[in-house]
PDB file of C-alpha atoms and ligand atoms in Angstrom:
ATOM      1  CA  UNK M  22      29.103 148.527 -60.782  1.00 49.00           C
ATOM      2  CA  UNK M  23      32.412 150.159 -61.670  1.00 50.00           C
ATOM      3  CA  UNK M  24      33.502 146.955 -63.356  1.00 52.00           C
ATOM      4  CA  UNK M  25      31.887 147.904 -66.660  1.00 53.00           C
ATOM      5  CA  UNK M  26      33.985 151.080 -66.921  1.00 63.00           C
ATOM      6  CA  UNK M  27      37.297 149.273 -66.809  1.00 73.00           C
ATOM      7  CA  UNK M  28      38.627 148.153 -70.186  1.00 83.00           C
ATOM      8  CA  UNK M  29      39.222 144.428 -70.164  1.00 90.00           C
ATOM      9  CA  UNK M  30      41.568 142.526 -72.423  1.00 95.00           C
ATOM     10  CA  UNK M  31      41.056 138.949 -73.573  1.00 95.00           C
ATOM     11  CA  UNK M  32      43.143 136.456 -71.602  1.00 94.00           C
ATOM     12  CA  UNK M  33      44.079 134.563 -74.770  1.00 94.00           C
ATOM     13  CA  UNK M  34      44.419 137.610 -77.040  1.00 95.00           C
ATOM     14  CA  UNK M  35      45.898 140.382 -74.849  1.00 94.00           C
ATOM     15  CA  UNK M  36      45.582 143.004 -77.608  1.00 95.00           C
ATOM     16  CA  UNK M  37      41.812 142.587 -77.969  1.00 94.00           C
ATOM     17  CA  UNK M  38      39.649 144.764 -75.739  1.00 94.00           C
ATOM     18  CA  UNK M  39      36.394 143.231 -74.564  1.00 93.00           C
ATOM     19  CA  UNK M  40      33.542 143.643 -72.128  1.00 91.00           C
ATOM     20  CA  UNK M  41      32.793 139.930 -71.854  1.00 92.00           C
ATOM     21  CA  UNK M  42      33.771 137.751 -68.949  1.00 94.00           C
ATOM     22  CA  UNK M  43      33.412 133.994 -68.579  1.00 95.00           C
ATOM     23  CA  UNK M  44      30.537 133.501 -66.167  1.00 93.00           C
ATOM     24  CA  UNK M  45      32.254 130.531 -64.535  1.00 94.00           C
ATOM     25  CA  UNK M  46      35.885 131.524 -63.962  1.00 96.00           C
ATOM     26  CA  UNK M  47      35.438 135.261 -64.552  1.00 95.00           C
ATOM     27  CA  UNK M  48      38.314 135.713 -66.989  1.00 95.00           C
ATOM     28  CA  UNK M  49      37.939 138.409 -69.646  1.00 95.00           C
ATOM     29  CA  UNK M  50      37.482 136.986 -73.130  1.00 95.00           C
ATOM     30  CA  UNK M  51      36.908 138.358 -76.610  1.00 95.00           C
ATOM     31  CA  UNK M  52      33.962 137.382 -78.797  1.00 93.00           C
ATOM     32  CA  UNK M  53      36.175 134.879 -80.635  1.00 94.00           C
ATOM     33  CA  UNK M  54      36.978 133.059 -77.395  1.00 95.00           C
ATOM     34  CA  UNK M  55      33.478 133.157 -75.930  1.00 95.00           C
ATOM     35  CA  UNK M  56      31.330 130.060 -76.280  1.00 94.00           C
ATOM     36  CA  UNK M  57      27.590 130.441 -75.960  1.00 92.00           C
ATOM     37  CA  UNK M  58      26.186 127.779 -73.627  1.00 90.00           C
ATOM     38  CA  UNK M  59      22.674 127.314 -72.220  1.00 89.00           C
ATOM     39  CA  UNK M  60      23.930 128.922 -68.994  1.00 89.00           C
ATOM     40  CA  UNK M  61      25.612 131.910 -70.616  1.00 92.00           C
ATOM     41  CA  UNK M  62      28.954 132.838 -72.202  1.00 94.00           C
ATOM     42  CA  UNK M  63      31.926 130.828 -71.100  1.00 95.00           C
ATOM     43  CA  UNK M  64      35.564 130.494 -72.033  1.00 96.00           C
ATOM     44  CA  UNK M  65      36.736 127.463 -73.988  1.00 94.00           C
ATOM     45  CA  UNK M  66      38.573 125.991 -71.048  1.00 94.00           C
ATOM     46  CA  UNK M  67      35.504 126.038 -68.808  1.00 94.00           C
ATOM     47  CA  UNK M  68      33.372 124.464 -71.564  1.00 92.00           C
ATOM     48  CA  UNK M  69      35.987 121.746 -71.969  1.00 90.00           C
ATOM     49  CA  UNK M  70      36.145 121.110 -68.214  1.00 90.00           C
ATOM     50  CA  UNK M  71      32.355 120.884 -68.097  1.00 86.00           C
ATOM     51  CA  UNK M  72      32.322 118.323 -70.926  1.00 84.00           C
ATOM     52  CA  UNK M  73      34.973 116.217 -69.221  1.00 83.00           C
ATOM     53  CA  UNK M  74      32.809 116.060 -66.125  1.00 84.00           C
ATOM     54  CA  UNK M  75      29.755 115.245 -68.258  1.00 84.00           C
ATOM     55  CA  UNK M  76      31.431 112.466 -70.214  1.00 86.00           C
ATOM     56  CA  UNK M  77      32.518 110.220 -67.373  1.00 87.00           C
ATOM     57  CA  UNK M  78      32.973 106.913 -69.198  1.00 88.00           C
ATOM     58  CA  UNK M  79      36.088 104.896 -68.466  1.00 88.00           C
ATOM     59  CA  UNK M  80      38.241 103.012 -70.912  1.00 91.00           C
ATOM     60  CA  UNK M  81      36.738  99.694 -69.802  1.00 94.00           C
ATOM     61  CA  UNK M  82      33.268 101.013 -70.725  1.00 94.00           C
ATOM     62  CA  UNK M  83      34.337 101.286 -74.344  1.00 95.00           C
ATOM     63  CA  UNK M  84      35.628  97.733 -74.305  1.00 96.00           C
ATOM     64  CA  UNK M  85      32.333  96.486 -72.826  1.00 96.00           C
ATOM     65  CA  UNK M  86      30.404  98.509 -75.429  1.00 96.00           C
ATOM     66  CA  UNK M  87      32.441  96.981 -78.257  1.00 97.00           C
ATOM     67  CA  UNK M  88      32.187  93.373 -77.040  1.00 97.00           C
ATOM     68  CA  UNK M  89      28.492  93.461 -76.095  1.00 97.00           C
ATOM     69  CA  UNK M  90      27.372  95.140 -79.315  1.00 97.00           C
ATOM     70  CA  UNK M  91      29.500  92.853 -81.469  1.00 98.00           C
ATOM     71  CA  UNK M  92      28.437  89.582 -79.797  1.00 98.00           C
ATOM     72  CA  UNK M  93      24.728  90.372 -79.400  1.00 97.00           C
ATOM     73  CA  UNK M  94      24.544  91.799 -82.906  1.00 97.00           C
ATOM     74  CA  UNK M  95      26.230  88.685 -84.302  1.00 98.00           C
ATOM     75  CA  UNK M  96      23.592  86.445 -82.678  1.00 97.00           C
ATOM     76  CA  UNK M  97      20.672  88.698 -83.646  1.00 96.00           C
ATOM     77  CA  UNK M  98      21.886  89.026 -87.240  1.00 96.00           C
ATOM     78  CA  UNK M  99      22.310  85.237 -87.477  1.00 96.00           C
ATOM     79  CA  UNK M 100      18.675  84.809 -86.422  1.00 94.00           C
ATOM     80  CA  UNK M 101      17.463  87.456 -88.865  1.00 94.00           C
ATOM     81  CA  UNK M 102      19.506  85.980 -91.729  1.00 93.00           C
ATOM     82  CA  UNK M 103      18.371  82.433 -90.921  1.00 92.00           C
ATOM     83  CA  UNK M 104      14.673  83.235 -90.699  1.00 89.00           C
ATOM     84  CA  UNK M 105      14.902  85.525 -93.648  1.00 76.00           C
ATOM     85  CA  UNK M 106      11.359  86.764 -93.576  1.00 77.00           C
ATOM     86  CA  UNK M 107      11.184  90.281 -94.540  1.00 77.00           C
ATOM     87  CA  UNK M 108       8.623  91.353 -91.961  1.00 82.00           C
ATOM     88  CA  UNK M 109      10.458  89.487 -89.273  1.00 87.00           C
ATOM     89  CA  UNK M 110      13.566  91.558 -89.992  1.00 91.00           C
ATOM     90  CA  UNK M 111      11.488  94.700 -89.624  1.00 92.00           C
ATOM     91  CA  UNK M 112      10.370  93.688 -86.141  1.00 92.00           C
ATOM     92  CA  UNK M 113      13.455  91.973 -84.809  1.00 94.00           C
ATOM     93  CA  UNK M 114      16.021  94.518 -85.993  1.00 95.00           C
ATOM     94  CA  UNK M 115      14.888  97.543 -83.987  1.00 95.00           C
ATOM     95  CA  UNK M 116      14.243  95.283 -80.987  1.00 96.00           C
ATOM     96  CA  UNK M 117      17.754  93.865 -81.165  1.00 96.00           C
ATOM     97  CA  UNK M 118      19.247  97.322 -81.587  1.00 97.00           C
ATOM     98  CA  UNK M 119      17.298  98.655 -78.619  1.00 96.00           C
ATOM     99  CA  UNK M 120      18.355  95.671 -76.541  1.00 96.00           C
ATOM    100  CA  UNK M 121      22.029  96.188 -77.404  1.00 97.00           C
ATOM    101  CA  UNK M 122      21.905  99.904 -76.638  1.00 96.00           C
ATOM    102  CA  UNK M 123      20.153  99.295 -73.353  1.00 95.00           C
ATOM    103  CA  UNK M 124      22.455  96.445 -72.307  1.00 96.00           C
ATOM    104  CA  UNK M 125      25.549  98.567 -72.956  1.00 96.00           C
ATOM    105  CA  UNK M 126      24.013 101.506 -71.111  1.00 94.00           C
ATOM    106  CA  UNK M 127      23.396  99.367 -68.029  1.00 94.00           C
ATOM    107  CA  UNK M 128      26.613  97.345 -68.154  1.00 95.00           C
ATOM    108  CA  UNK M 129      28.706 100.505 -68.314  1.00 93.00           C
ATOM    109  CA  UNK M 130      27.119 101.808 -65.118  1.00 91.00           C
ATOM    110  CA  UNK M 131      25.085 104.376 -67.099  1.00 90.00           C
ATOM    111  CA  UNK M 132      28.191 106.468 -67.571  1.00 91.00           C
ATOM    112  CA  UNK M 133      28.229 108.812 -70.544  1.00 90.00           C
ATOM    113  CA  UNK M 134      30.963 108.330 -73.101  1.00 90.00           C
ATOM    114  CA  UNK M 135      31.938 110.673 -75.884  1.00 88.00           C
ATOM    115  CA  UNK M 136      32.464 107.647 -78.153  1.00 91.00           C
ATOM    116  CA  UNK M 137      30.080 105.010 -76.748  1.00 93.00           C
ATOM    117  CA  UNK M 138      27.355 105.524 -79.370  1.00 94.00           C
ATOM    118  CA  UNK M 139      29.887 105.389 -82.226  1.00 95.00           C
ATOM    119  CA  UNK M 140      31.447 102.214 -80.848  1.00 97.00           C
ATOM    120  CA  UNK M 141      28.058 100.534 -80.400  1.00 97.00           C
ATOM    121  CA  UNK M 142      27.030 101.523 -83.928  1.00 97.00           C
ATOM    122  CA  UNK M 143      30.230 100.054 -85.324  1.00 97.00           C
ATOM    123  CA  UNK M 144      29.838  96.885 -83.235  1.00 98.00           C
ATOM    124  CA  UNK M 145      26.290  96.334 -84.487  1.00 98.00           C
ATOM    125  CA  UNK M 146      27.415  96.723 -88.102  1.00 97.00           C
ATOM    126  CA  UNK M 147      30.487  94.498 -87.764  1.00 97.00           C
ATOM    127  CA  UNK M 148      28.477  91.800 -85.956  1.00 97.00           C
ATOM    128  CA  UNK M 149      26.029  91.605 -88.865  1.00 97.00           C
ATOM    129  CA  UNK M 150      28.428  91.946 -91.817  1.00 96.00           C
ATOM    130  CA  UNK M 151      29.378  88.211 -91.888  1.00 95.00           C
ATOM    131  CA  UNK M 152      25.731  87.409 -92.766  1.00 96.00           C
ATOM    132  CA  UNK M 153      25.347  90.007 -95.470  1.00 94.00           C
ATOM    133  CA  UNK M 154      26.007  87.592 -98.343  1.00 93.00           C
ATOM    134  CA  UNK M 155      23.812  84.917 -96.830  1.00 92.00           C
ATOM    135  CA  UNK M 156      20.740  87.092 -96.779  1.00 93.00           C
ATOM    136  CA  UNK M 157      21.439  90.560 -98.204  1.00 93.00           C
ATOM    137  CA  UNK M 158      17.884  91.843 -97.986  1.00 92.00           C
ATOM    138  CA  UNK M 159      17.191  90.874 -94.368  1.00 93.00           C
ATOM    139  CA  UNK M 160      20.641  91.950 -93.206  1.00 95.00           C
ATOM    140  CA  UNK M 161      20.313  95.186 -95.141  1.00 94.00           C
ATOM    141  CA  UNK M 162      17.161  95.934 -93.164  1.00 95.00           C
ATOM    142  CA  UNK M 163      18.901  94.820 -90.006  1.00 96.00           C
ATOM    143  CA  UNK M 164      21.944  97.047 -90.567  1.00 96.00           C
ATOM    144  CA  UNK M 165      19.766 100.056 -91.086  1.00 95.00           C
ATOM    145  CA  UNK M 166      17.227  99.532 -88.289  1.00 96.00           C
ATOM    146  CA  UNK M 167      19.301  97.838 -85.584  1.00 97.00           C
ATOM    147  CA  UNK M 168      22.127 100.375 -85.825  1.00 96.00           C
ATOM    148  CA  UNK M 169      19.679 103.261 -85.695  1.00 95.00           C
ATOM    149  CA  UNK M 170      17.860 101.822 -82.685  1.00 96.00           C
ATOM    150  CA  UNK M 171      21.076 101.034 -80.794  1.00 96.00           C
ATOM    151  CA  UNK M 172      22.559 104.485 -81.314  1.00 94.00           C
ATOM    152  CA  UNK M 173      19.247 106.169 -80.469  1.00 93.00           C
ATOM    153  CA  UNK M 174      19.438 104.716 -76.959  1.00 88.00           C
ATOM    154  CA  UNK M 175      22.414 106.952 -76.258  1.00 85.00           C
ATOM    155  CA  UNK M 176      20.797 110.052 -77.623  1.00 79.00           C
ATOM    156  CA  UNK M 177      17.920 109.408 -75.227  1.00 71.00           C
ATOM    157  CA  UNK M 178      20.217 109.397 -72.237  1.00 64.00           C
ATOM    158  CA  UNK M 179      22.323 112.411 -73.126  1.00 58.00           C
TER     159      UNK M 179
HETATM  160 ZN1  LIG U 201      36.096 130.189 -67.829  1.00 57.51          ZN
HETATM  161 ZN1  LIG U 202      40.290 135.959 -77.311  1.00 57.51          ZN
END
């Protein structure tokens, strides 16, 4: 087409000539502005708009994520600290983490949040911290395994 013969100038940097166009909105963009995505080169604004549509969590979802992870983790960590068997911590911790991740995922209507995984990870840690002095070894295992398992749930769904 004749399009290729016309010199284009970047929308953001009008002095920079380019041959690239965003494949979503069609605006000319220079190599600095172009973002490589799995569906081709796009401008920053289109990438941002796409992410906003992808991450559809609401503010309430973050509150639910914080409360559920904190409360369930508190109970699970209390059990782990009380029982105190080493092997038990190895089995219960990932199970509790998986349960927390899954519960939050369902309770938030399976919406994707930019910060949900970080909030759940923090909630799991904070819920268990009060028991750290009571049983450092078991809670140490718990902190490591439960947090990992809870956060992994969100990576699965992304
Ligand atoms: Zn665009
Ligand atoms: Zn540019």
